[in-house]
Amino acid sequence: MIDQIYRKAVLTVSGQKFVENIVRKQGWGLAQRFVAGEEVDGAIAAVKELQAEGIQGNMDLLGEFVASPEKANEFAQKVLHLLDAAHAAGVMPYASVKLSAVGQGQTVDGQDLGLTNGRRIVGKAKEYGGFICLDMEDHPRVDQTLSQFRTLAEEFGTQHVGTVLQSYLYRTEADRDSLDDLSPNLRIVKGAYLEPESVAMPDKADVDASYRKLVYAHMKAGNYVNIGTHDESIIEDVKHFALAHGIEKDAYEFQMLYGVRRDLQRELAAAGYRVRAYIPYGRDWYPYFSRRIAERPANVMFILKGMLKG
């Protein structure tokens, strides 16, 4: 409950425009701990740096809730440029995309623009042998995102597109079960949006229990699972579960955030586990930065110390 109160307080404060203006003015240097620059070259350089340590990358051009078809198409074109640039640099294009950023919910020529642009993006990734993860957003968008994921998975194959499930939503166990026929590649996360208690679990213990249940169920079903957490107790439990059930290390991977627990990422990679860092970049970094601060009090202390230094 304390964690829920803390997250709600931080997200409420960060949503105030005057706070955003202050942080945007003073906080970019600090945000670079979590964001790999504002341009695509920074993201690709970050991937190559991590690959030298045996860690793979998942690039994400930051942006969400685009309001017009023109802006959505512009954003989609930037994602396509990312895939082209990664391929040209010898990096397998592996990227995350929020469908709301490429037009989800906007109808153009009788089709949802998010799905239209999703087809363009996943098709390009498939051309290069890459992968697109459709990020999950707040709960009103879950149904449409899962529906569009199913469409794209059936058209392009689950080896080229996956999505994300959030353990703090009560509905998620049923959502995972409903996708089993696809043998989907899923990333499991706890959830970082400010959600009402009517749809999301308020207590950390319940969220953690739900998280373990989702990961174990997906593993036992024989599906590839991305364990998106820095929680060492969960990581250890997953390792023991996989060992006890004869699940090989190439059937799952640990995904963590760029700039967070780099020591743990290196440790897992050195032990032979697949590790992938989620590497955000772009000029629209403030919402993402706010959610990272809301996740851990230690992140607030990092920011405050940085601001005091300069």
PDB file of C-alpha atoms in Angstrom, residues 38-238:
ATOM      1  CA  GLU A  38      17.339  12.171 -28.259  1.00  0.00           C
ATOM      2  CA  GLU A  39      18.275  10.720 -31.669  1.00  0.00           C
ATOM      3  CA  VAL A  40      18.433   7.242 -33.192  1.00  0.00           C
ATOM      4  CA  ASP A  41      22.240   7.199 -33.311  1.00  0.00           C
ATOM      5  CA  GLY A  42      22.349   7.301 -29.516  1.00  0.00           C
ATOM      6  CA  ALA A  43      20.077   4.275 -29.223  1.00  0.00           C
ATOM      7  CA  ILE A  44      22.112   2.222 -31.699  1.00  0.00           C
ATOM      8  CA  ALA A  45      25.355   3.186 -29.962  1.00  0.00           C
ATOM      9  CA  ALA A  46      23.850   2.071 -26.636  1.00  0.00           C
ATOM     10  CA  VAL A  47      22.896  -1.309 -28.137  1.00  0.00           C
ATOM     11  CA  LYS A  48      26.413  -1.875 -29.458  1.00  0.00           C
ATOM     12  CA  GLU A  49      27.933  -0.924 -26.111  1.00  0.00           C
ATOM     13  CA  LEU A  50      25.705  -3.423 -24.312  1.00  0.00           C
ATOM     14  CA  GLN A  51      26.303  -6.152 -26.881  1.00  0.00           C
ATOM     15  CA  ALA A  52      29.997  -5.973 -26.062  1.00  0.00           C
ATOM     16  CA  GLU A  53      28.988  -7.146 -22.572  1.00  0.00           C
ATOM     17  CA  GLY A  54      26.726  -9.920 -23.818  1.00  0.00           C
ATOM     18  CA  ILE A  55      23.508  -7.921 -23.349  1.00  0.00           C
ATOM     19  CA  GLN A  56      21.019  -7.315 -26.160  1.00  0.00           C
ATOM     20  CA  GLY A  57      18.907  -4.220 -26.734  1.00  0.00           C
ATOM     21  CA  ASN A  58      15.246  -3.318 -27.154  1.00  0.00           C
ATOM     22  CA  MET A  59      15.024   0.179 -28.622  1.00  0.00           C
ATOM     23  CA  ASP A  60      12.034   2.442 -28.029  1.00  0.00           C
ATOM     24  CA  LEU A  61      11.362   5.823 -29.622  1.00  0.00           C
ATOM     25  CA  LEU A  62       9.535   7.634 -26.843  1.00  0.00           C
ATOM     26  CA  GLY A  63       6.088   9.015 -27.534  1.00  0.00           C
ATOM     27  CA  GLU A  64       2.457   8.173 -26.781  1.00  0.00           C
ATOM     28  CA  PHE A  65      -1.148   9.348 -27.290  1.00  0.00           C
ATOM     29  CA  VAL A  66      -0.527  11.089 -30.636  1.00  0.00           C
ATOM     30  CA  ALA A  67      -3.528  13.300 -31.392  1.00  0.00           C
ATOM     31  CA  SER A  68      -3.651  13.518 -35.204  1.00  0.00           C
ATOM     32  CA  PRO A  69      -3.196  11.136 -38.151  1.00  0.00           C
ATOM     33  CA  GLU A  70      -0.436  13.358 -39.501  1.00  0.00           C
ATOM     34  CA  LYS A  71       1.546  13.131 -36.257  1.00  0.00           C
ATOM     35  CA  ALA A  72       0.891   9.384 -36.023  1.00  0.00           C
ATOM     36  CA  ASN A  73       2.216   8.796 -39.534  1.00  0.00           C
ATOM     37  CA  GLU A  74       5.204  10.999 -38.800  1.00  0.00           C
ATOM     38  CA  PHE A  75       5.976   8.954 -35.693  1.00  0.00           C
ATOM     39  CA  ALA A  76       5.580   5.678 -37.608  1.00  0.00           C
ATOM     40  CA  GLN A  77       8.025   6.948 -40.214  1.00  0.00           C
ATOM     41  CA  LYS A  78      10.559   7.634 -37.465  1.00  0.00           C
ATOM     42  CA  VAL A  79      10.180   4.059 -36.207  1.00  0.00           C
ATOM     43  CA  LEU A  80      10.723   2.754 -39.738  1.00  0.00           C
ATOM     44  CA  HIS A  81      13.844   4.927 -39.918  1.00  0.00           C
ATOM     45  CA  LEU A  82      15.038   3.344 -36.668  1.00  0.00           C
ATOM     46  CA  LEU A  83      14.650  -0.142 -38.157  1.00  0.00           C
ATOM     47  CA  ASP A  84      16.480   0.879 -41.335  1.00  0.00           C
ATOM     48  CA  ALA A  85      19.283   2.545 -39.375  1.00  0.00           C
ATOM     49  CA  ALA A  86      19.725  -0.416 -37.024  1.00  0.00           C
ATOM     50  CA  HIS A  87      19.898  -2.859 -39.924  1.00  0.00           C
ATOM     51  CA  ALA A  88      22.407  -0.643 -41.746  1.00  0.00           C
ATOM     52  CA  ALA A  89      24.548  -0.529 -38.591  1.00  0.00           C
ATOM     53  CA  GLY A  90      24.588  -4.315 -38.280  1.00  0.00           C
ATOM     54  CA  VAL A  91      22.195  -4.373 -35.320  1.00  0.00           C
ATOM     55  CA  MET A  92      19.183  -6.692 -35.418  1.00  0.00           C
ATOM     56  CA  PRO A  93      16.142  -4.374 -35.281  1.00  0.00           C
ATOM     57  CA  TYR A  94      14.411  -5.150 -31.998  1.00  0.00           C
ATOM     58  CA  ALA A  95      12.123  -2.330 -30.917  1.00  0.00           C
ATOM     59  CA  SER A  96       9.125  -1.530 -28.752  1.00  0.00           C
ATOM     60  CA  VAL A  97       6.205   0.512 -30.092  1.00  0.00           C
ATOM     61  CA  LYS A  98       3.156   2.004 -28.435  1.00  0.00           C
ATOM     62  CA  LEU A  99       0.265   1.671 -30.862  1.00  0.00           C
ATOM     63  CA  SER A 100      -1.236   4.903 -29.510  1.00  0.00           C
ATOM     64  CA  ALA A 101       1.841   6.699 -30.855  1.00  0.00           C
ATOM     65  CA  VAL A 102       1.169   5.463 -34.395  1.00  0.00           C
ATOM     66  CA  GLY A 103      -2.555   6.184 -34.506  1.00  0.00           C
ATOM     67  CA  GLN A 104      -4.436   3.598 -32.458  1.00  0.00           C
ATOM     68  CA  GLY A 105      -8.031   4.777 -32.048  1.00  0.00           C
ATOM     69  CA  GLN A 106      -7.941   7.013 -35.139  1.00  0.00           C
ATOM     70  CA  THR A 107      -9.849   5.819 -38.192  1.00  0.00           C
ATOM     71  CA  VAL A 108      -8.483   6.574 -41.660  1.00  0.00           C
ATOM     72  CA  ASP A 109     -10.094   5.102 -44.801  1.00  0.00           C
ATOM     73  CA  GLY A 110     -12.182   2.803 -42.642  1.00  0.00           C
ATOM     74  CA  GLN A 111      -9.170   1.275 -40.868  1.00  0.00           C
ATOM     75  CA  ASP A 112      -7.643   1.888 -37.453  1.00  0.00           C
ATOM     76  CA  LEU A 113      -4.482   3.866 -38.160  1.00  0.00           C
ATOM     77  CA  GLY A 114      -2.588   2.138 -35.344  1.00  0.00           C
ATOM     78  CA  LEU A 115      -3.122  -1.218 -37.006  1.00  0.00           C
ATOM     79  CA  THR A 116      -2.247   0.160 -40.441  1.00  0.00           C
ATOM     80  CA  ASN A 117       1.033   1.602 -39.192  1.00  0.00           C
ATOM     81  CA  GLY A 118       1.603  -1.491 -37.053  1.00  0.00           C
ATOM     82  CA  ARG A 119       1.536  -3.568 -40.236  1.00  0.00           C
ATOM     83  CA  ARG A 120       4.111  -1.283 -41.853  1.00  0.00           C
ATOM     84  CA  ILE A 121       6.409  -1.479 -38.847  1.00  0.00           C
ATOM     85  CA  VAL A 122       6.157  -5.212 -38.169  1.00  0.00           C
ATOM     86  CA  GLY A 123       6.478  -5.904 -41.905  1.00  0.00           C
ATOM     87  CA  LYS A 124       9.717  -3.922 -42.022  1.00  0.00           C
ATOM     88  CA  ALA A 125      11.046  -5.701 -38.939  1.00  0.00           C
ATOM     89  CA  LYS A 126      10.252  -9.077 -40.502  1.00  0.00           C
ATOM     90  CA  GLU A 127      12.082  -8.035 -43.683  1.00  0.00           C
ATOM     91  CA  TYR A 128      15.226  -7.552 -41.590  1.00  0.00           C
ATOM     92  CA  GLY A 129      14.717 -10.620 -39.380  1.00  0.00           C
ATOM     93  CA  GLY A 130      13.840  -8.348 -36.457  1.00  0.00           C
ATOM     94  CA  PHE A 131      11.185  -8.119 -33.772  1.00  0.00           C
ATOM     95  CA  ILE A 132       8.598  -5.593 -32.588  1.00  0.00           C
ATOM     96  CA  CYS A 133       7.142  -5.600 -29.093  1.00  0.00           C
ATOM     97  CA  LEU A 134       3.789  -3.831 -28.852  1.00  0.00           C
ATOM     98  CA  ASP A 135       3.967  -2.005 -25.540  1.00  0.00           C
ATOM     99  CA  MET A 136       0.954  -2.123 -23.262  1.00  0.00           C
ATOM    100  CA  GLU A 137      -0.486   1.125 -21.974  1.00  0.00           C
ATOM    101  CA  ASP A 138      -3.182   2.067 -19.458  1.00  0.00           C
ATOM    102  CA  HIS A 139      -6.159  -0.251 -18.989  1.00  0.00           C
ATOM    103  CA  PRO A 140      -8.647   1.368 -21.435  1.00  0.00           C
ATOM    104  CA  ARG A 141      -6.311   0.401 -24.301  1.00  0.00           C
ATOM    105  CA  VAL A 142      -5.730  -3.243 -23.340  1.00  0.00           C
ATOM    106  CA  ASP A 143      -8.564  -4.795 -25.358  1.00  0.00           C
ATOM    107  CA  GLN A 144      -7.702  -3.008 -28.578  1.00  0.00           C
ATOM    108  CA  THR A 145      -3.973  -3.617 -28.180  1.00  0.00           C
ATOM    109  CA  LEU A 146      -4.470  -7.349 -27.614  1.00  0.00           C
ATOM    110  CA  SER A 147      -6.848  -7.554 -30.571  1.00  0.00           C
ATOM    111  CA  GLN A 148      -4.376  -5.788 -32.843  1.00  0.00           C
ATOM    112  CA  PHE A 149      -1.537  -7.922 -31.536  1.00  0.00           C
ATOM    113  CA  ARG A 150      -3.494 -11.045 -32.475  1.00  0.00           C
ATOM    114  CA  THR A 151      -4.062  -9.683 -35.987  1.00  0.00           C
ATOM    115  CA  LEU A 152      -0.387  -8.834 -36.472  1.00  0.00           C
ATOM    116  CA  ALA A 153       0.805 -12.130 -34.975  1.00  0.00           C
ATOM    117  CA  GLU A 154      -1.427 -14.088 -37.351  1.00  0.00           C
ATOM    118  CA  GLU A 155      -0.191 -12.065 -40.324  1.00  0.00           C
ATOM    119  CA  PHE A 156       3.539 -11.852 -39.569  1.00  0.00           C
ATOM    120  CA  GLY A 157       4.254 -14.596 -37.029  1.00  0.00           C
ATOM    121  CA  THR A 158       5.062 -14.461 -33.314  1.00  0.00           C
ATOM    122  CA  GLN A 159       8.771 -14.657 -34.088  1.00  0.00           C
ATOM    123  CA  HIS A 160       8.462 -11.059 -35.329  1.00  0.00           C
ATOM    124  CA  VAL A 161       5.870  -9.489 -33.005  1.00  0.00           C
ATOM    125  CA  GLY A 162       5.003  -9.787 -29.332  1.00  0.00           C
ATOM    126  CA  THR A 163       3.289  -7.753 -26.649  1.00  0.00           C
ATOM    127  CA  VAL A 164       3.291  -6.973 -22.938  1.00  0.00           C
ATOM    128  CA  LEU A 165       1.091  -8.014 -20.020  1.00  0.00           C
ATOM    129  CA  GLN A 166       0.927  -6.162 -16.695  1.00  0.00           C
ATOM    130  CA  SER A 167       0.639  -8.221 -13.523  1.00  0.00           C
ATOM    131  CA  TYR A 168      -1.089  -5.514 -11.476  1.00  0.00           C
ATOM    132  CA  LEU A 169      -4.263  -5.688 -13.575  1.00  0.00           C
ATOM    133  CA  TYR A 170      -6.836  -8.167 -12.298  1.00  0.00           C
ATOM    134  CA  ARG A 171      -7.705  -9.175 -15.848  1.00  0.00           C
ATOM    135  CA  THR A 172      -4.228 -10.235 -16.926  1.00  0.00           C
ATOM    136  CA  GLU A 173      -4.351 -13.921 -16.013  1.00  0.00           C
ATOM    137  CA  ALA A 174      -7.362 -14.361 -18.305  1.00  0.00           C
ATOM    138  CA  ASP A 175      -5.659 -12.283 -21.008  1.00  0.00           C
ATOM    139  CA  ARG A 176      -2.605 -14.538 -20.949  1.00  0.00           C
ATOM    140  CA  ASP A 177      -4.747 -17.656 -21.147  1.00  0.00           C
ATOM    141  CA  SER A 178      -6.630 -16.226 -24.125  1.00  0.00           C
ATOM    142  CA  LEU A 179      -3.406 -15.813 -26.114  1.00  0.00           C
ATOM    143  CA  ASP A 180      -2.043 -19.335 -25.608  1.00  0.00           C
ATOM    144  CA  ASP A 181      -3.259 -20.538 -29.011  1.00  0.00           C
ATOM    145  CA  LEU A 182      -0.761 -18.135 -30.616  1.00  0.00           C
ATOM    146  CA  SER A 183       2.249 -19.434 -28.611  1.00  0.00           C
ATOM    147  CA  PRO A 184       3.062 -15.759 -28.115  1.00  0.00           C
ATOM    148  CA  ASN A 185       6.309 -14.064 -27.167  1.00  0.00           C
ATOM    149  CA  LEU A 186       5.264 -11.984 -24.141  1.00  0.00           C
ATOM    150  CA  ARG A 187       7.026  -9.560 -21.858  1.00  0.00           C
ATOM    151  CA  ILE A 188       5.638  -9.680 -18.329  1.00  0.00           C
ATOM    152  CA  VAL A 189       5.906  -6.489 -16.269  1.00  0.00           C
ATOM    153  CA  LYS A 190       4.334  -5.320 -13.038  1.00  0.00           C
ATOM    154  CA  GLY A 191       2.824  -2.118 -14.481  1.00  0.00           C
ATOM    155  CA  ALA A 192       3.761   1.537 -14.117  1.00  0.00           C
ATOM    156  CA  TYR A 193       0.579   3.493 -14.928  1.00  0.00           C
ATOM    157  CA  LEU A 194      -1.576   5.118 -12.284  1.00  0.00           C
ATOM    158  CA  GLU A 195      -4.661   2.888 -12.340  1.00  0.00           C
ATOM    159  CA  PRO A 196      -7.829   2.835 -10.183  1.00  0.00           C
ATOM    160  CA  GLU A 197      -8.083   0.094  -7.562  1.00  0.00           C
ATOM    161  CA  SER A 198     -11.155  -1.235  -9.362  1.00  0.00           C
ATOM    162  CA  VAL A 199      -8.895  -2.590 -12.134  1.00  0.00           C
ATOM    163  CA  ALA A 200      -5.433  -2.846 -10.552  1.00  0.00           C
ATOM    164  CA  MET A 201      -4.107  -4.489  -7.404  1.00  0.00           C
ATOM    165  CA  PRO A 202      -3.025  -1.873  -4.847  1.00  0.00           C
ATOM    166  CA  ASP A 203      -0.740  -4.110  -2.766  1.00  0.00           C
ATOM    167  CA  LYS A 204       2.778  -5.000  -3.864  1.00  0.00           C
ATOM    168  CA  ALA A 205       2.545  -8.530  -2.456  1.00  0.00           C
ATOM    169  CA  ASP A 206      -0.465  -9.267  -4.647  1.00  0.00           C
ATOM    170  CA  VAL A 207       1.213  -7.763  -7.723  1.00  0.00           C
ATOM    171  CA  ASP A 208       4.326  -9.866  -7.108  1.00  0.00           C
ATOM    172  CA  ALA A 209       2.294 -13.051  -6.617  1.00  0.00           C
ATOM    173  CA  SER A 210       0.410 -12.334  -9.840  1.00  0.00           C
ATOM    174  CA  TYR A 211       3.714 -11.712 -11.607  1.00  0.00           C
ATOM    175  CA  ARG A 212       5.171 -15.078 -10.626  1.00  0.00           C
ATOM    176  CA  LYS A 213       1.962 -16.868 -11.589  1.00  0.00           C
ATOM    177  CA  LEU A 214       1.945 -15.297 -15.045  1.00  0.00           C
ATOM    178  CA  VAL A 215       5.596 -16.093 -15.754  1.00  0.00           C
ATOM    179  CA  TYR A 216       5.299 -19.673 -14.543  1.00  0.00           C
ATOM    180  CA  ALA A 217       2.117 -20.289 -16.543  1.00  0.00           C
ATOM    181  CA  HIS A 218       3.685 -18.922 -19.713  1.00  0.00           C
ATOM    182  CA  MET A 219       6.800 -21.031 -19.222  1.00  0.00           C
ATOM    183  CA  LYS A 220       4.830 -24.210 -18.531  1.00  0.00           C
ATOM    184  CA  ALA A 221       2.789 -23.603 -21.686  1.00  0.00           C
ATOM    185  CA  GLY A 222       6.043 -23.764 -23.667  1.00  0.00           C
ATOM    186  CA  ASN A 223       5.983 -20.108 -24.711  1.00  0.00           C
ATOM    187  CA  TYR A 224       8.895 -17.695 -24.856  1.00  0.00           C
ATOM    188  CA  VAL A 225       8.739 -15.252 -21.961  1.00  0.00           C
ATOM    189  CA  ASN A 226      10.552 -11.988 -21.267  1.00  0.00           C
ATOM    190  CA  ILE A 227      10.852 -11.420 -17.524  1.00  0.00           C
ATOM    191  CA  GLY A 228      10.746  -7.638 -17.226  1.00  0.00           C
ATOM    192  CA  THR A 229      11.856  -6.927 -13.662  1.00  0.00           C
ATOM    193  CA  HIS A 230      14.767  -5.851 -11.479  1.00  0.00           C
ATOM    194  CA  ASP A 231      13.310  -7.671  -8.468  1.00  0.00           C
ATOM    195  CA  GLU A 232      16.074 -10.067  -7.464  1.00  0.00           C
ATOM    196  CA  SER A 233      13.782 -12.322  -5.445  1.00  0.00           C
ATOM    197  CA  ILE A 234      11.569 -12.842  -8.514  1.00  0.00           C
ATOM    198  CA  ILE A 235      14.599 -13.373 -10.738  1.00  0.00           C
ATOM    199  CA  GLU A 236      15.942 -16.056  -8.396  1.00  0.00           C
ATOM    200  CA  ASP A 237      12.542 -17.729  -8.180  1.00  0.00           C
ATOM    201  CA  VAL A 238      12.243 -17.807 -11.971  1.00  0.00           C
TER     202      VAL A 238
END
